[in-house]
């Protein structure tokens, strides 16, 4: 479970308390419909999706905890295998209300400066307001720049560039420009997309470009070869997110948590960047046997049985989850 940090939860509450739930709920409903129904994709959209203060508040209320959890999860997987990742500067492209800034800063106390490139003024205003409530100085000092990302965009240099839940809203040439720019300007690039087949395909294309630019994959892949997943399967992971009562009432759900499905790639020029294997599914647990579906270091898919007779391994396998490195780093 990725709990939202207390300071972010508080900042969100403070900001959202200013908007009556009766006003927010229909906006959340519309945004859920837009994102699910593909209105958010560039081919079917007229103008930006998040245009008003209420749009920005609704997005932060129902999506920011989930995008925070996904980014935190993916970045921490990369940090596990690349011990020396300690970014001092972050550029968050299409950064919205700053979920990736909060996640990176929580993970790396080394972070000193963060810049968010974002096109929507109300989103920028809310991101700035939330950041004032952060415990981490790097979040409080983050700079939002109003930028319209396009095929001619050039990016400034940063140790880490994040592109989180943005590419699906951009046409292919813009996606390609941003990924190539990111690879040229940063030593580590992290890209996140929804955990859908379409999101996975975009991540695959990004992965190819980052490898072609000379980077190595830190997570999730344990190799830089071709993705072994074929057919109608797709590589994705899940981050469990606590739901606050506001979150539950806005989304009309009753569960105290939700699983944010996401696809991602973190690539880096830092040395030592592979897990031995990556767990691709919830492990299958039977009496005395755990079976792990793995993407292996030699670029294959394998079901690895871990019987109780292999005591240490078995204990570790029982504590291992979908998305973890195997064996544990
Ligand atoms: C789905 S939100 C993701 C926000 C944030 N990265 C996160 O993970 O929560 C996509 C963001 O990209 C921004 N965006 C989309 N197209 C853009 C463009 N062409 N230029 C600048 N920002 C853009 C939107 O305004 C929105 O804030």
XYZ file of C-alpha atoms and ligand atoms in Angstrom:
356
model
C 0.000 0.000 0.000
C 1.383 3.410 -0.923
C 0.011 5.772 1.674
C -0.211 9.362 0.584
C 2.307 11.315 2.690
C 0.606 13.228 5.484
C 1.725 16.599 4.156
C 0.312 15.913 0.673
C -2.938 14.538 2.124
C -3.248 17.672 4.270
C -2.456 20.008 1.378
C -5.059 18.278 -0.793
C -7.651 18.471 1.975
C -6.980 22.167 2.517
C -7.296 22.908 -1.185
C -10.334 20.728 -1.743
C -12.181 22.012 1.329
C -12.593 25.262 -0.614
C -14.703 23.544 -3.283
C -18.117 22.124 -2.308
C -18.270 18.360 -2.964
C -21.574 18.887 -4.777
C -19.670 20.960 -7.359
C -16.690 18.600 -7.582
C -18.566 15.313 -7.953
C -20.061 15.982 -11.426
C -16.667 17.224 -12.675
C -14.981 14.044 -11.397
C -17.663 12.015 -13.144
C -17.107 13.882 -16.410
C -13.307 13.511 -16.204
C -13.568 9.779 -15.453
C -15.796 9.470 -18.527
C -13.417 11.558 -20.661
C -10.307 9.593 -19.674
C -12.038 6.192 -19.950
C -13.904 7.027 -23.113
C -10.783 8.252 -24.885
C -11.864 11.906 -25.092
C -8.525 12.659 -23.440
C -6.624 11.163 -26.345
C -5.392 13.722 -28.740
C -7.131 12.412 -31.831
C -10.566 12.899 -30.328
C -10.044 16.037 -28.293
C -10.649 19.726 -28.823
C -8.440 21.832 -26.532
C -7.122 21.021 -23.071
C -9.036 18.716 -20.725
C -8.340 20.549 -17.487
C -9.537 24.095 -18.203
C -11.060 25.478 -15.010
C -10.232 25.631 -11.304
C -12.874 22.975 -10.671
C -11.340 20.701 -13.354
C -7.950 21.035 -11.659
C -9.415 20.397 -8.190
C -11.364 17.375 -9.415
C -8.252 15.942 -11.102
C -6.171 16.396 -7.953
C -8.911 14.881 -5.799
C -9.472 11.689 -7.723
C -6.235 11.133 -9.689
C -3.301 12.671 -7.841
C -3.189 10.006 -5.067
C -3.122 7.300 -7.753
C -0.510 8.920 -10.002
C 1.597 9.672 -6.915
C 1.409 5.976 -5.935
C 2.318 4.729 -9.424
C 5.270 7.100 -9.801
C 6.522 6.398 -6.278
C 6.291 2.659 -6.919
C 8.137 2.742 -10.268
C 10.861 5.109 -9.084
C 11.470 3.054 -5.952
C 11.849 -0.111 -8.074
C 14.534 1.699 -10.057
C 16.210 2.962 -6.878
C 16.363 -0.637 -5.611
C 18.519 -1.777 -8.499
C 20.491 1.386 -9.207
C 21.992 2.115 -5.801
C 23.586 5.388 -6.771
C 20.536 7.158 -8.153
C 20.470 10.359 -6.162
C 19.032 13.033 -8.443
C 19.564 16.637 -7.423
C 17.401 18.151 -10.146
C 14.049 17.018 -11.558
C 12.107 18.107 -14.617
C 8.479 16.928 -14.631
C 7.050 17.178 -18.147
C 3.265 17.650 -18.284
C 3.529 17.513 -14.531
C -0.020 18.610 -13.664
C -0.375 19.266 -9.947
C 3.087 17.815 -9.278
C 2.516 14.198 -8.208
C 5.941 13.140 -9.542
C 7.703 16.002 -7.736
C 6.181 14.898 -4.435
C 7.064 11.235 -5.142
C 10.675 11.857 -6.230
C 11.309 14.215 -3.365
C 9.969 11.694 -0.828
C 12.246 9.032 -2.288
C 15.430 11.065 -2.736
C 16.439 13.561 -0.051
C 19.186 14.506 -2.529
C 16.611 16.445 -4.584
C 17.302 20.178 -4.529
C 15.351 21.678 -7.404
C 12.290 20.687 -9.414
C 10.669 22.274 -12.441
C 7.225 21.346 -13.720
C 6.275 22.039 -17.343
C 2.501 22.258 -17.655
C 0.037 23.801 -20.094
C -3.000 24.483 -17.923
C -3.027 27.649 -15.801
C -5.604 26.393 -13.227
C -3.590 23.183 -12.809
C -0.400 25.199 -12.288
C -2.119 27.393 -9.683
C -3.307 24.346 -7.761
C 0.064 22.575 -8.019
C 1.779 25.667 -6.603
C -0.755 25.978 -3.810
C -0.385 22.302 -2.814
C 3.408 22.594 -2.825
C 3.330 25.329 -0.185
C 2.140 22.681 2.292
C 5.039 20.276 1.641
C 7.474 19.230 4.346
C 10.236 18.794 1.754
C 12.038 21.995 0.787
C 12.466 20.727 -2.798
C 8.675 20.511 -3.272
C 8.091 23.912 -1.656
C 10.708 25.414 -3.961
C 9.407 23.674 -7.131
C 8.843 25.988 -10.098
C 5.879 25.579 -12.461
C 6.399 26.924 -15.976
C 3.470 27.371 -18.310
C 4.520 25.521 -21.448
C 2.654 24.178 -24.462
C 4.469 20.933 -25.290
C 4.870 20.421 -29.023
C 6.996 18.770 -31.698
C 9.550 21.603 -31.479
C 9.817 21.606 -27.686
C 13.315 21.506 -26.248
C 13.813 20.504 -22.646
C 16.298 21.896 -20.130
C 18.789 19.558 -18.485
C 17.972 17.707 -15.276
C 19.303 14.638 -13.465
C 15.843 13.033 -13.644
C 13.059 13.707 -16.136
C 9.586 12.324 -15.404
C 6.718 12.104 -17.896
C 3.736 10.768 -16.017
C 0.340 9.995 -17.598
C 0.925 12.550 -20.322
C 1.986 10.810 -23.536
C -1.509 9.484 -24.251
C -2.679 13.096 -24.528
C -0.083 13.985 -27.163
C 0.260 13.182 -30.872
C 2.980 10.691 -31.822
C 5.503 13.226 -33.200
C 5.294 15.189 -29.932
C 5.722 12.014 -27.920
C 8.821 11.136 -29.930
C 10.316 14.614 -29.568
C 9.785 14.644 -25.810
C 11.286 11.191 -25.293
C 14.336 11.964 -27.455
C 14.794 15.308 -25.713
C 14.475 13.650 -22.302
C 17.080 11.021 -23.231
C 19.447 13.765 -24.399
C 18.993 16.010 -21.352
C 18.792 13.648 -18.363
C 20.789 10.768 -16.976
C 17.551 9.078 -15.835
C 14.158 9.189 -17.561
C 10.960 7.772 -16.049
C 7.772 7.456 -18.084
C 4.412 6.296 -16.722
C 1.190 5.451 -18.541
C -2.117 3.817 -17.605
C -1.811 0.032 -17.286
C -3.884 -0.624 -20.388
C -2.812 -2.326 -23.626
C -2.559 1.114 -25.267
C -0.510 2.502 -22.362
C 1.806 -0.522 -22.548
C 2.307 -0.036 -26.307
C 3.300 3.578 -25.733
C 5.747 2.490 -23.017
C 7.238 -0.120 -25.374
C 7.850 2.566 -27.994
C 9.411 4.845 -25.353
C 11.603 1.998 -24.092
C 12.944 1.364 -27.595
C 13.823 5.017 -28.060
C 15.547 5.300 -24.668
C 17.628 2.167 -25.346
C 18.480 3.442 -28.835
C 19.723 6.633 -27.159
C 22.194 4.568 -25.139
C 20.285 4.201 -21.870
C 19.729 0.981 -19.924
C 16.423 -0.052 -18.360
C 16.483 0.143 -14.559
C 12.876 -0.959 -14.064
C 10.742 -2.866 -14.613
C 12.650 -4.900 -17.247
C 15.595 -7.027 -16.061
C 17.208 -6.710 -19.509
C 17.513 -4.335 -22.464
C 16.483 -6.906 -25.078
C 13.152 -7.263 -26.857
C 10.078 -7.474 -24.620
C 9.114 -11.161 -24.415
C 5.418 -10.452 -23.811
C 3.396 -11.426 -26.840
C -0.167 -11.970 -28.012
C -2.894 -10.057 -26.256
C -0.996 -9.872 -22.960
C 0.563 -6.614 -21.771
C 3.104 -5.685 -19.121
C 1.621 -3.668 -16.302
C 1.730 -3.379 -12.534
C -0.514 -2.182 -9.717
C -0.037 0.221 -6.840
C -2.521 0.021 -3.982
C -3.816 3.436 -2.994
C -5.594 4.359 0.237
C -8.937 6.014 -0.391
C -9.939 8.858 1.878
C -13.630 9.334 2.640
C -13.626 12.300 0.221
C -12.099 10.092 -2.455
C -14.708 7.392 -1.833
C -17.626 9.747 -1.961
C -16.355 11.548 -5.086
C -15.834 8.298 -6.958
C -18.992 6.726 -5.578
C -17.098 3.686 -4.234
C -17.126 1.940 -0.879
C -13.731 0.185 -0.774
C -11.043 1.710 1.431
C -8.448 1.268 -1.316
C -8.061 1.016 -5.064
C -5.424 -0.580 -7.269
C -3.905 1.833 -9.744
C -2.802 -0.152 -12.788
C 0.129 1.358 -14.609
C 2.790 0.626 -17.202
C 6.178 2.276 -16.913
C 9.821 2.397 -17.817
C 12.725 3.949 -15.939
C 15.917 4.116 -18.016
C 19.254 5.438 -16.909
C 22.882 5.949 -17.836
C 23.901 5.029 -14.269
C 25.791 1.730 -13.997
C 24.473 -1.516 -12.493
C 20.924 -1.180 -13.603
C 19.241 -4.609 -13.788
C 17.225 -6.736 -11.398
C 17.865 -10.474 -11.910
C 14.192 -11.065 -12.759
C 10.899 -9.158 -12.402
C 7.660 -10.686 -11.051
C 4.932 -10.177 -13.647
C 1.826 -11.416 -11.795
C 0.499 -11.931 -8.306
C 2.469 -15.018 -7.205
C 0.448 -18.237 -7.134
C 0.490 -19.565 -3.585
C -0.436 -23.179 -2.873
C 0.343 -25.305 0.118
C 4.114 -25.621 0.236
C 4.681 -24.043 -3.174
C 4.904 -20.508 -4.525
C 5.053 -20.080 -8.296
C 6.437 -16.829 -9.666
C 5.767 -15.690 -13.218
C 9.007 -13.928 -14.123
C 10.438 -11.784 -16.833
C 13.993 -13.116 -16.695
C 17.361 -11.457 -17.117
C 17.868 -13.237 -20.431
C 14.666 -11.774 -21.831
C 12.227 -14.673 -21.466
C 9.025 -15.392 -19.534
C 9.323 -18.247 -17.045
C 7.148 -19.764 -14.304
C 9.537 -20.409 -11.421
C 8.288 -22.858 -8.748
C 9.735 -22.223 -5.283
C 8.948 -25.239 -3.037
C 9.002 -25.163 0.749
C 12.061 -27.437 0.676
C 14.109 -24.415 -0.473
C 13.534 -22.742 2.872
C 15.133 -19.315 2.484
C 13.891 -18.861 -1.053
C 10.406 -20.061 -0.113
C 10.130 -17.559 2.729
C 11.274 -14.769 0.431
C 8.896 -15.904 -2.326
C 5.938 -15.783 0.069
C 6.783 -12.140 0.818
C 7.277 -11.270 -2.830
C 4.598 -9.485 -4.801
C 3.663 -8.510 -8.325
C 6.200 -5.969 -9.582
C 8.990 -6.963 -7.201
C 12.481 -7.936 -8.280
C 13.328 -11.622 -7.792
C 15.320 -12.562 -5.820
C 14.818 -9.506 -3.607
C 17.670 -7.012 -4.147
C -3.358 13.183 -16.975
S -2.567 14.647 -16.479
C -1.107 14.018 -15.629
C -0.573 14.999 -14.669
C 0.616 14.516 -13.824
N 1.781 14.250 -14.647
C 0.255 13.321 -12.995
O 0.866 12.263 -13.182
O -0.654 13.429 -12.135
C -1.877 15.257 -17.985
C -1.332 16.653 -17.821
O -0.635 16.996 -19.016
C -0.981 18.331 -19.366
N -0.857 18.453 -20.834
C -1.467 17.704 -21.788
N -1.092 18.100 -23.020
C -0.221 19.123 -22.826
C 0.538 19.969 -23.707
N 0.466 19.817 -25.042
N 1.329 20.914 -23.169
C 1.418 21.074 -21.831
N 0.749 20.315 -20.949
C -0.073 19.349 -21.432
C -2.425 18.483 -18.904
O -2.777 19.846 -18.714
C -2.415 17.683 -17.611
O -2.110 18.478 -16.506
